[in-house]
Short mmCIF file of C-alpha atoms and ligand atoms in Angstrom, two decimals:
data_model
loop_
_atom_site.label_atom_id
_atom_site.label_comp_id
_atom_site.label_asym_id
_atom_site.label_seq_id
_atom_site.Cartn_x
_atom_site.Cartn_y
_atom_site.Cartn_z
CA MET A 1 173.29 87.74 108.39
CA SER A 2 171.36 88.83 105.81
CA ASP A 3 169.58 86.51 103.11
CA GLY A 4 172.15 85.01 100.83
CA GLU A 5 175.58 86.55 102.51
CA ASP A 6 178.16 84.83 102.85
CA PRO A 7 180.20 85.08 106.02
CA GLN A 8 183.03 86.88 104.01
CA GLN A 9 180.34 89.63 102.78
CA GLN A 10 179.05 89.72 106.27
CA ALA A 11 182.69 90.71 107.34
CA GLU A 12 182.88 93.31 104.52
CA ARG A 13 179.60 94.53 105.38
CA GLU A 14 180.39 95.03 108.92
CA ALA A 15 183.97 96.28 108.46
CA LEU A 16 182.10 99.10 106.09
CA ALA A 17 179.88 100.01 109.18
CA LEU A 18 182.63 100.31 111.78
CA ALA A 19 184.14 102.82 109.26
CA ALA A 20 180.99 104.70 108.92
CA ASP A 21 180.72 104.58 112.82
CA ALA A 22 183.87 106.42 112.34
CA GLY A 23 182.53 109.18 109.95
CA ILE A 24 184.90 107.57 106.83
CA HIS A 25 182.83 106.64 104.20
CA ARG A 26 183.64 104.59 101.00
CA LEU A 27 182.29 106.04 97.40
CA ALA A 28 183.62 103.60 94.52
CA ILE A 29 183.58 105.19 91.47
CA PRO A 30 183.91 103.72 88.18
CA THR A 31 187.06 103.72 86.34
CA PRO A 32 187.65 102.94 82.40
CA PHE A 33 190.89 100.61 83.82
CA MET A 34 190.63 96.53 83.94
CA VAL A 35 190.92 97.47 88.02
CA GLY A 36 187.52 98.56 87.79
CA ARG A 37 185.92 100.83 90.40
CA VAL A 38 188.56 102.83 92.56
CA ASN A 39 187.55 103.78 96.31
CA ALA A 40 187.65 107.36 97.23
CA TYR A 41 186.51 108.01 100.88
CA LEU A 42 184.26 110.51 102.73
CA ILE A 43 185.06 111.60 105.94
CA GLU A 44 182.88 113.91 107.65
CA ASP A 45 184.90 115.91 109.48
CA SER A 46 185.90 119.54 109.38
CA PRO A 47 187.05 120.32 106.81
CA LEU A 48 184.46 118.00 104.86
CA THR A 49 187.61 116.17 103.96
CA LEU A 50 187.67 113.49 100.57
CA VAL A 51 190.59 111.08 99.98
CA ASP A 52 191.39 110.25 96.13
CA SER A 53 189.07 112.01 93.42
CA GLY A 54 188.83 108.80 90.86
CA PRO A 55 189.83 109.34 87.24
CA ASN A 56 188.92 112.83 85.12
CA SER A 57 185.96 111.47 83.24
CA ALA A 58 182.17 112.55 83.18
CA LYS A 59 180.92 109.35 84.35
CA ALA A 60 183.16 109.33 86.96
CA LEU A 61 182.04 112.77 87.91
CA ASP A 62 178.16 111.78 87.82
CA GLU A 63 178.39 108.92 90.27
CA LEU A 64 180.79 110.57 92.63
CA GLU A 65 178.13 113.42 92.90
CA GLN A 66 175.53 110.79 93.63
CA ALA A 67 177.66 108.96 95.86
CA LEU A 68 178.07 112.15 97.60
CA ALA A 69 174.82 113.48 97.62
CA ALA A 70 173.44 109.88 99.48
CA HIS A 71 175.51 111.68 102.16
CA GLY A 72 173.98 114.64 101.93
CA HIS A 73 176.64 116.77 100.15
CA THR A 74 177.63 118.17 97.07
CA VAL A 75 181.14 118.82 95.66
CA GLU A 76 181.02 122.54 96.55
CA ASP A 77 180.79 121.42 100.23
CA ILE A 78 184.40 119.56 99.81
CA GLU A 79 187.26 121.63 101.63
CA LEU A 80 190.19 119.38 101.39
CA LEU A 81 191.04 116.93 99.12
CA VAL A 82 193.69 114.19 99.89
CA ILE A 83 195.85 112.39 97.07
CA THR A 84 196.75 109.18 97.83
CA HIS A 85 199.70 108.65 94.84
CA GLN A 86 200.07 109.30 91.49
CA HIS A 87 198.00 107.09 89.44
CA MET A 88 195.18 109.23 87.40
CA ASP A 89 192.14 106.17 89.23
CA HIS A 90 192.67 107.63 92.26
CA PHE A 91 193.69 112.14 91.56
CA GLY A 92 192.33 112.49 87.58
CA LEU A 93 188.94 114.52 89.25
CA ALA A 94 191.15 116.41 91.35
CA SER A 95 191.24 119.49 89.79
CA ILE A 96 187.62 119.81 89.05
CA LEU A 97 187.07 118.84 92.51
CA ALA A 98 189.58 121.83 93.84
CA ARG A 99 188.07 124.16 91.15
CA ARG A 100 184.27 123.72 92.07
CA SER A 101 184.75 123.53 95.72
CA GLY A 102 187.74 126.02 96.39
CA ALA A 103 188.91 122.87 98.81
CA GLU A 104 192.41 122.82 99.56
CA VAL A 105 195.04 119.92 98.03
CA ALA A 106 196.65 117.52 100.09
CA ALA A 107 199.67 115.04 99.18
CA LEU A 108 203.02 114.23 99.99
CA ASP A 109 205.33 117.01 99.40
CA ARG A 110 207.08 115.31 96.82
CA LEU A 111 204.59 114.34 94.63
CA GLY A 112 203.36 118.15 94.63
CA PRO A 113 205.69 118.96 91.54
CA PHE A 114 204.45 115.55 89.59
CA LEU A 115 201.21 116.67 89.80
CA SER A 116 201.34 119.98 88.86
CA SER A 117 203.50 119.23 85.51
CA TYR A 118 201.48 116.14 85.63
CA GLY A 119 201.47 116.21 81.19
CA HIS A 120 204.92 116.26 81.41
CA GLN A 121 205.78 114.06 83.64
CA THR A 122 203.51 111.08 82.04
CA ASP A 123 206.11 112.44 78.98
CA LEU A 124 209.41 111.50 81.19
CA GLU A 125 207.20 108.67 82.03
CA ASP A 126 206.79 106.67 79.11
CA ARG A 127 210.08 107.87 77.67
CA PHE A 128 211.87 106.28 80.80
CA ALA A 129 209.74 103.34 79.81
CA GLU A 130 210.25 102.68 76.45
CA ARG A 131 214.01 102.77 77.45
CA LEU A 132 213.45 100.45 80.44
CA MET A 133 211.37 97.88 77.90
CA LEU A 134 213.73 97.79 74.35
CA ARG A 135 216.80 97.63 77.65
CA HIS A 136 214.67 94.32 78.29
CA GLY A 137 213.96 92.54 75.19
CA ILE A 138 210.25 94.34 74.52
CA PRO A 139 210.09 94.07 70.35
CA PRO A 140 209.95 97.69 69.44
CA GLU A 141 206.92 97.31 67.43
CA ILE A 142 205.06 96.79 70.72
CA VAL A 143 206.90 99.39 72.62
CA THR A 144 205.53 102.18 69.79
CA ALA A 145 202.44 100.33 69.86
CA LEU A 146 202.24 101.35 73.86
CA ARG A 147 202.89 104.87 73.29
CA ALA A 148 199.80 105.42 71.65
CA VAL A 149 198.08 103.91 74.47
CA SER A 150 199.39 105.67 77.20
CA ALA A 151 198.64 108.77 74.70
CA GLY A 152 194.94 107.65 74.61
CA PHE A 153 194.84 107.35 78.77
CA ARG A 154 196.32 110.40 79.35
CA ALA A 155 193.25 112.38 79.64
CA TRP A 156 191.88 110.11 82.37
CA GLY A 157 194.36 112.11 84.45
CA SER A 158 194.92 116.11 84.68
CA ALA A 159 197.12 118.39 86.49
CA VAL A 160 196.64 119.64 89.98
CA GLU A 161 198.27 121.95 92.41
CA VAL A 162 198.52 120.78 95.51
CA THR A 163 198.29 123.73 98.33
CA ARG A 164 199.15 121.42 101.79
CA PRO A 165 201.80 119.86 101.38
CA LEU A 166 202.22 116.97 104.00
CA ALA A 167 205.67 115.48 105.26
CA ASP A 168 206.03 112.22 105.87
CA GLY A 169 205.50 111.61 109.54
CA GLU A 170 203.50 114.96 109.95
CA LEU A 171 199.92 114.66 111.42
CA LEU A 172 196.75 115.93 109.26
CA GLN A 173 194.30 117.03 111.90
CA LEU A 174 190.76 117.48 111.27
CA ARG A 175 188.23 118.02 113.88
CA ASP A 176 187.97 114.42 114.84
CA HIS A 177 190.22 112.62 112.84
CA GLU A 178 194.01 112.80 113.12
CA LEU A 179 195.89 111.44 110.54
CA ARG A 180 199.28 110.17 110.44
CA VAL A 181 200.73 110.55 106.99
CA LEU A 182 203.10 107.53 106.28
CA HIS A 183 204.76 107.50 102.80
CA ARG A 184 204.57 103.51 101.54
CA PRO A 185 206.24 103.34 98.22
CA GLY A 186 206.12 100.63 96.26
CA HIS A 187 203.45 100.30 94.15
CA SER A 188 204.18 103.94 93.20
CA PRO A 189 206.82 106.06 94.35
CA SER A 190 204.44 108.44 95.81
CA ASP A 191 202.02 105.86 97.81
CA THR A 192 201.26 107.59 100.81
CA VAL A 193 198.70 105.98 103.60
CA PHE A 194 197.16 108.04 106.44
CA LEU A 195 196.61 106.67 109.60
CA ASP A 196 193.50 107.52 111.71
CA GLU A 197 195.61 106.50 115.20
CA ARG A 198 193.06 106.54 117.74
CA ARG A 199 190.67 104.40 115.69
CA SER A 200 193.63 101.97 114.11
CA ILE A 201 191.88 102.62 110.94
CA MET A 202 194.31 102.46 107.88
CA LEU A 203 193.44 104.63 104.28
CA ALA A 204 196.09 102.57 102.32
CA ALA A 205 195.03 103.27 98.75
CA ASP A 206 196.81 101.08 96.38
CA HIS A 207 199.47 100.00 98.99
CA LEU A 208 197.23 96.68 100.39
CA ILE A 209 194.35 95.59 98.18
CA ALA A 210 192.56 92.17 99.21
CA HIS A 211 191.60 90.82 95.73
CA ILE A 212 194.62 91.31 94.61
CA SER A 213 198.08 92.27 94.90
CA SER A 214 199.68 95.41 94.09
CA ASN A 215 201.37 95.73 91.65
CA PRO A 216 204.75 97.18 92.18
CA LEU A 217 205.05 99.24 88.83
CA ILE A 218 208.40 100.70 87.94
CA SER A 219 208.50 104.17 87.82
CA ARG A 220 210.66 106.97 87.69
CA PRO A 221 212.22 108.39 91.26
CA LEU A 222 210.21 111.19 92.11
CA ASP A 223 212.99 113.49 92.70
CA ALA A 224 214.66 112.63 89.23
CA GLY A 225 215.88 115.59 87.12
CA ASP A 226 214.11 115.58 83.17
CA GLU A 227 217.12 113.62 81.68
CA TYR A 228 217.31 111.01 84.41
CA ASP A 229 218.88 107.66 82.99
CA GLY A 230 220.09 106.18 86.45
CA PRO A 231 219.62 102.64 87.72
CA ARG A 232 215.95 101.06 87.41
CA PRO A 233 213.98 101.75 90.98
CA GLN A 234 213.83 98.32 92.65
CA ALA A 235 209.80 98.81 92.92
CA LEU A 236 209.19 95.26 94.24
CA ILE A 237 212.06 95.79 97.09
CA THR A 238 210.59 99.11 98.13
CA TYR A 239 207.30 97.57 98.19
CA MET A 240 208.18 94.97 100.22
CA ALA A 241 209.81 96.87 102.34
CA SER A 242 206.90 99.51 102.93
CA LEU A 243 204.62 96.31 103.47
CA GLU A 244 207.04 95.16 106.57
CA LYS A 245 206.29 98.43 108.18
CA THR A 246 202.61 98.01 107.30
CA ARG A 247 202.93 94.44 108.89
CA ALA A 248 204.33 95.70 112.42
CA MET A 249 201.14 98.13 112.98
CA GLU A 250 198.42 97.32 115.41
CA LEU A 251 195.22 97.93 112.85
CA ALA A 252 191.72 97.41 113.25
CA LEU A 253 190.72 98.28 109.42
CA VAL A 254 192.78 98.66 106.20
CA LEU A 255 190.65 100.52 103.54
CA PRO A 256 191.82 100.02 100.62
CA GLY A 257 191.73 101.92 97.28
CA HIS A 258 189.91 99.06 95.15
CA GLY A 259 187.82 96.79 96.45
CA GLN A 260 186.59 95.64 99.94
CA PRO A 261 188.43 96.51 103.38
CA ILE A 262 190.92 94.17 104.88
CA THR A 263 190.62 93.20 108.57
CA ASP A 264 193.26 90.62 109.07
CA HIS A 265 196.43 92.73 107.53
CA VAL A 266 199.12 90.60 108.84
CA ALA A 267 197.79 87.12 107.25
CA LEU A 268 197.25 88.86 103.93
CA ILE A 269 200.67 90.33 103.88
CA ASP A 270 202.23 87.24 104.92
CA GLU A 271 200.56 85.73 101.76
CA ARG A 272 201.85 88.13 99.38
CA PHE A 273 205.62 87.59 100.96
CA ARG A 274 204.73 83.67 100.00
CA LEU A 275 203.06 84.78 96.67
CA HIS A 276 206.24 86.78 96.02
CA GLN A 277 208.84 84.21 97.02
CA ARG A 278 207.14 81.88 94.74
CA ARG A 279 206.87 83.72 92.03
CA ALA A 280 210.66 84.47 92.47
CA GLU A 281 211.87 80.58 92.34
CA LYS A 282 209.40 79.79 89.43
CA MET A 283 211.81 82.91 87.55
CA LEU A 284 214.80 81.14 88.48
CA ARG A 285 213.93 77.89 87.39
CA LEU A 286 213.34 79.49 84.22
CA ILE A 287 216.75 81.80 84.46
CA ALA A 288 218.59 78.47 85.43
CA SER A 289 217.39 76.13 82.49
CA GLU A 290 218.71 78.88 80.19
CA PRO A 291 219.57 82.36 80.11
CA ARG A 292 216.75 84.74 78.99
CA THR A 293 215.65 88.68 79.05
CA ALA A 294 212.76 89.60 81.15
CA HIS A 295 210.51 89.49 78.39
CA GLU A 296 211.51 86.01 77.33
CA ILE A 297 210.29 85.44 81.23
CA ALA A 298 207.34 87.25 80.86
CA GLN A 299 206.57 85.35 77.84
CA GLU A 300 206.86 81.86 79.02
CA LEU A 301 204.90 83.21 81.74
CA TRP A 302 202.02 84.50 80.86
CA GLY A 303 202.34 83.83 77.02
CA ASN A 304 201.97 86.82 74.48
CA VAL A 305 199.68 89.35 76.65
CA ALA A 306 198.05 92.34 75.34
CA VAL A 307 200.26 95.07 74.58
CA THR A 308 198.43 97.31 77.24
CA GLN A 309 199.99 94.72 79.57
CA ALA A 310 203.60 94.37 78.38
CA PHE A 311 204.96 97.40 80.70
CA LEU A 312 202.96 95.83 83.58
CA THR A 313 204.36 92.15 82.75
CA LEU A 314 207.44 94.02 82.83
CA SER A 315 207.07 95.06 85.91
CA GLU A 316 206.31 92.34 87.29
CA VAL A 317 209.34 89.80 86.25
CA LEU A 318 212.10 92.77 87.16
CA GLY A 319 210.41 92.98 90.28
CA HIS A 320 211.43 89.74 91.35
CA VAL A 321 214.36 89.05 89.19
CA ASP A 322 215.17 92.05 91.60
CA MET A 323 214.55 89.84 94.77
CA LEU A 324 217.33 87.21 92.73
CA LEU A 325 220.24 89.92 92.12
CA ARG A 326 219.74 90.79 95.87
CA ASP A 327 220.31 87.20 96.77
CA GLU A 328 223.23 86.71 94.19
CA LEU A 329 220.84 83.89 92.57
CA VAL A 330 221.27 85.48 89.06
CA VAL A 331 223.53 87.90 87.10
CA GLU A 332 222.80 90.44 84.86
CA GLU A 333 224.43 90.38 80.99
CA GLU A 334 224.31 93.31 78.93
CA ARG A 335 224.66 92.53 74.78
CA GLU A 336 223.74 95.10 72.59
CA GLY A 337 221.90 97.29 74.99
CA VAL A 338 219.75 94.03 75.66
CA VAL A 339 220.11 92.34 79.26
CA SER A 340 219.60 88.70 80.00
CA PHE A 341 219.39 87.00 83.39
CA ARG A 342 221.96 84.13 83.79
CA ALA A 343 222.10 82.08 87.31
CA VAL A 344 225.00 82.16 88.95
ZN1 ZN B 1 197.59 103.14 91.64
#
């Protein structure tokens, strides 16, 4: 142990060293978002591979170039760019990197159309979110304010063509790494993890993060048409089913999209399951005391959150209410287009 290092820091340093021995290097790229830096991973292999890119900003590009240079590479050297999911902190720079390097761009097959029409998809996503917020009791002025926030954030993403669509379960073969492509939806509909089967190392992006629970954000289904007005996707329930699959795997190391490597994924996933169970119970108590909208539940739990957090907290509440609906502990009642939840 080096000076001033606690056991956890030592474990993290050792985990990153283990990944580096496997030719997988973490490049932590700055983002303007609350989550802080995003982890891209450089896989030194043939093709030279970069998993995720960071957001579309000069600062992110600059730091990415420095991080690549520290490993003796330039952007132009990248031969394969892999995108883990549809969030802009992960793929925003991809189009610039692909243009400069000529790299192939690989992503889950169902994510391709979203990425190539990113601007339009964001419009659809915003409209979907607005309808959902109004339906669940968020005041119209907050919804309007959030529209401006979303428009301001949009430029951190950028449309990119996927040239190498990947099927769920397929093997992405590099010279020295065989990466199993696994669709693990929940945090977003397109979450894809990449398992280096020989070394039992999983590149997990936002499917599992050590220091924060991955918010299962409610999002339009990937294959929804433009006019989609179907049932709201149950992001948290989908997410927990994906976590079950990951929990059942033998993994030496999980390399997440934010923060530090994870060496005991089973313990972490169990902690997440307990957390969601506790939150669902807390919400059940609130609903049992009187019927409430999702917005009222969010206010009860977190007070008046910042406008930018309104959709996040709504997703959080609806995710847990979905558990209660599934277990038939609450029912949904609609009046004049606004839904409240009542305990059974
Ligand atoms: Zn994400």
